[in-house]
Amino acid sequence: MSLTNNPLDEAGVLELMVKKYPNGKQSTHLHSLQPGDYLRFVTPIPGYKWTPNKHQDITLIAGGAGITPMYQLIQGILNNPEEKTRITLVFGVNTDADVLLKPEFEDFERRFPGRFRAVYTVSNPVPGSPYPKGYVTKELLSKVMTATPATENTKVFVCGPPAMETALVGNRKQPGGILGELGYTKDQIHKF
């Protein structure tokens, strides 16, 4: 068997969006790389197997750098002309400066009215900020989530800091979290 035709052996492009943290070992290393440098991944990057129109509605809940897999999913869905899935993005960050990809999301809202909506919340906004102050809470989610949990064809994706994810999906001591309180089942939630 020849591996020369294996697509994994062909050169390609992998685009990463990496926020540089002042004391972050990996982010600092990645930001130090120059064009032409190599980076080796030792483990597969887990994801979610998406198929077109798999869900009628999805809600993406991102905190901080957790926007990264959400952006990839949004692009894949909206750039597929066969897709009809409606997307609500809830993006919680610490400061106004942490609101990443706003121009891209505004472009998606213009190009896909009724199919894409971005909702922001900032825990420490600057004075005069255009963003609402707060966290991703049960109250916020109950206002902005378009699909109801009873709808079988809905999915919620979560990616963010551990404390946010625990609040949303729960843990061993307190299963269910906010999404459980809103009526979403484990099968309707995917945590990146």
Coordinates of C-alpha atoms in Angstrom, one line a residue:
M1 CA 0.0 0.0 0.0
S2 CA 1.4 3.4 -1.0
L3 CA 1.0 6.4 1.3
T4 CA 2.0 8.9 -1.4
N5 CA -1.6 9.7 -2.2
N6 CA -2.7 10.0 1.4
P7 CA -4.0 13.6 1.8
L8 CA -2.4 13.8 5.3
D9 CA 1.0 13.6 3.6
E10 CA 0.3 16.6 1.5
A11 CA 1.4 20.1 2.5
G12 CA -1.4 22.4 3.4
V13 CA -2.4 25.3 5.6
L14 CA -3.6 25.2 9.2
E15 CA -4.7 28.6 10.4
L16 CA -4.5 29.2 14.2
M17 CA -5.8 32.1 16.2
V18 CA -3.8 32.3 19.4
K19 CA -4.2 34.9 22.1
K20 CA -0.8 35.8 23.7
Y21 CA -1.0 35.6 27.4
P22 CA 1.8 37.4 29.3
N23 CA 2.9 34.3 31.2
G24 CA 1.5 31.7 28.8
K25 CA 4.1 29.1 27.8
Q26 CA 2.4 27.8 24.7
S27 CA 1.0 31.2 23.5
T28 CA 4.4 32.9 24.0
H29 CA 6.1 30.2 22.1
L30 CA 3.6 30.3 19.2
H31 CA 3.9 34.1 18.9
S32 CA 7.7 33.7 18.7
L33 CA 7.5 31.5 15.6
Q34 CA 8.5 33.0 12.3
P35 CA 7.2 32.2 8.8
G36 CA 8.7 28.9 7.7
D37 CA 9.1 27.6 11.3
Y38 CA 7.6 24.2 12.1
L39 CA 5.2 23.2 14.9
R40 CA 4.5 19.6 15.7
F41 CA 1.2 18.4 17.2
V42 CA 1.7 15.3 19.3
T43 CA -2.0 14.6 19.8
P44 CA -5.1 15.0 17.8
I45 CA -7.2 18.1 18.3
P46 CA -10.7 16.8 19.3
G47 CA -13.7 18.4 17.7
Y48 CA -17.3 17.8 16.7
K49 CA -18.2 15.9 13.5
W50 CA -20.5 18.4 11.7
T51 CA -22.7 17.5 8.8
P52 CA -24.7 20.1 6.8
N53 CA -28.1 20.9 8.3
K54 CA -27.5 18.5 11.2
H55 CA -29.3 20.9 13.5
Q56 CA -31.9 23.6 12.7
D57 CA -30.6 25.9 15.5
I58 CA -27.3 26.1 17.4
T59 CA -26.1 28.3 20.2
L60 CA -22.4 28.9 20.6
I61 CA -21.4 30.0 24.1
A62 CA -17.8 31.2 24.1
G63 CA -15.7 32.8 26.8
G64 CA -12.4 34.6 26.0
A65 CA -10.1 32.5 23.8
G66 CA -12.9 29.9 23.6
I67 CA -14.1 31.8 20.6
T68 CA -11.5 30.0 18.5
P69 CA -13.4 26.7 17.7
M70 CA -16.7 28.7 17.5
Y71 CA -15.3 30.9 14.8
Q72 CA -14.2 27.8 12.8
L73 CA -17.6 26.3 13.1
I74 CA -19.4 29.5 12.2
Q75 CA -17.3 29.9 9.1
G76 CA -17.8 26.3 8.0
I77 CA -21.6 26.6 8.4
L78 CA -22.1 30.0 6.9
N79 CA -19.7 29.5 4.0
N80 CA -21.6 26.4 2.8
P81 CA -24.4 27.4 0.4
E82 CA -26.3 24.2 1.2
E83 CA -26.5 25.1 5.0
K84 CA -29.7 26.5 6.5
T85 CA -28.6 26.2 10.2
R86 CA -29.4 29.3 12.4
I87 CA -26.6 30.4 14.7
T88 CA -26.7 32.4 17.9
L89 CA -23.3 33.3 19.3
V90 CA -23.0 34.4 23.0
F91 CA -19.5 35.8 23.6
G92 CA -18.4 36.7 27.1
V93 CA -15.1 38.5 27.7
N94 CA -13.3 40.4 30.5
T95 CA -12.7 43.7 28.7
D96 CA -13.7 45.6 25.5
A97 CA -10.2 44.8 24.1
D98 CA -11.0 41.1 24.4
V99 CA -13.9 41.3 21.9
L100 CA -12.2 39.5 19.1
L101 CA -13.5 39.1 15.5
K102 CA -16.2 41.8 15.9
P103 CA -15.8 43.0 12.2
E104 CA -16.1 39.4 11.0
F105 CA -19.2 38.7 13.0
E106 CA -20.8 42.0 11.9
D107 CA -20.1 40.9 8.3
F108 CA -21.8 37.6 8.9
E109 CA -24.8 39.3 10.5
R110 CA -25.1 41.5 7.3
R111 CA -24.6 38.6 4.9
F112 CA -26.8 36.1 6.7
P113 CA -29.7 38.0 8.3
G114 CA -31.9 35.7 10.3
R115 CA -29.2 33.0 10.3
F116 CA -26.5 34.6 12.4
R117 CA -26.6 36.8 15.5
A118 CA -23.8 37.7 17.9
V119 CA -24.5 38.7 21.5
Y120 CA -21.7 40.2 23.6
T121 CA -21.2 40.6 27.4
V122 CA -18.2 42.2 29.0
S123 CA -17.4 41.7 32.7
N124 CA -15.3 44.8 33.0
P125 CA -16.2 47.2 30.3
V126 CA -14.5 50.6 29.8
P127 CA -16.6 53.7 30.6
G128 CA -18.9 54.4 27.7
S129 CA -18.5 50.8 26.3
P130 CA -21.0 49.8 23.6
Y131 CA -21.2 46.4 25.2
P132 CA -23.5 45.3 28.1
K133 CA -21.8 44.7 31.4
G134 CA -22.1 41.2 32.8
Y135 CA -21.4 37.5 32.5
V136 CA -22.9 34.7 30.6
T137 CA -25.8 34.0 33.0
K138 CA -29.1 32.1 33.0
E139 CA -31.0 35.3 32.5
L140 CA -28.9 36.3 29.5
L141 CA -29.2 32.9 27.9
S142 CA -32.9 32.7 28.4
K143 CA -33.3 36.0 26.6
V144 CA -31.0 35.3 23.6
M145 CA -31.2 31.6 22.9
T146 CA -33.6 31.2 19.9
A147 CA -34.2 27.5 20.1
T148 CA -36.1 25.8 22.9
P149 CA -34.6 22.8 24.6
A150 CA -37.7 20.7 23.7
T151 CA -36.6 21.1 20.1
E152 CA -34.7 17.9 19.3
N153 CA -32.9 19.6 16.4
T154 CA -30.9 22.0 18.5
K155 CA -27.4 21.9 19.9
V156 CA -25.4 24.1 22.3
F157 CA -21.6 24.3 22.0
V158 CA -19.6 25.6 24.9
C159 CA -15.9 26.7 25.1
G160 CA -14.3 28.9 27.6
P161 CA -12.5 29.2 30.9
P162 CA -13.1 26.2 33.3
A163 CA -15.2 28.2 35.7
M164 CA -17.6 29.4 32.9
E165 CA -17.9 25.9 31.5
T166 CA -18.7 24.4 35.0
A167 CA -21.3 27.1 35.6
L168 CA -22.9 26.2 32.2
V169 CA -22.7 22.4 32.1
G170 CA -22.1 21.5 35.8
N171 CA -19.7 19.0 37.2
R172 CA -19.9 15.8 39.3
K173 CA -20.9 17.6 42.5
Q174 CA -23.5 19.8 40.7
P175 CA -24.6 18.2 37.4
G176 CA -26.6 20.1 34.8
G177 CA -25.4 23.6 35.4
I178 CA -27.3 26.6 33.9
L179 CA -28.0 24.8 30.6
G180 CA -29.6 21.9 32.5
E181 CA -31.7 24.4 34.4
L182 CA -32.8 25.8 31.1
G183 CA -33.9 22.3 30.0
Y184 CA -31.0 21.2 27.8
T185 CA -29.9 17.6 28.0
K186 CA -26.4 16.2 27.9
D187 CA -27.0 15.1 24.3
Q188 CA -27.8 18.6 23.3
I189 CA -24.6 20.1 24.7
H190 CA -21.1 19.7 23.3
K191 CA -18.1 21.1 25.2
F192 CA -14.9 21.8 23.2

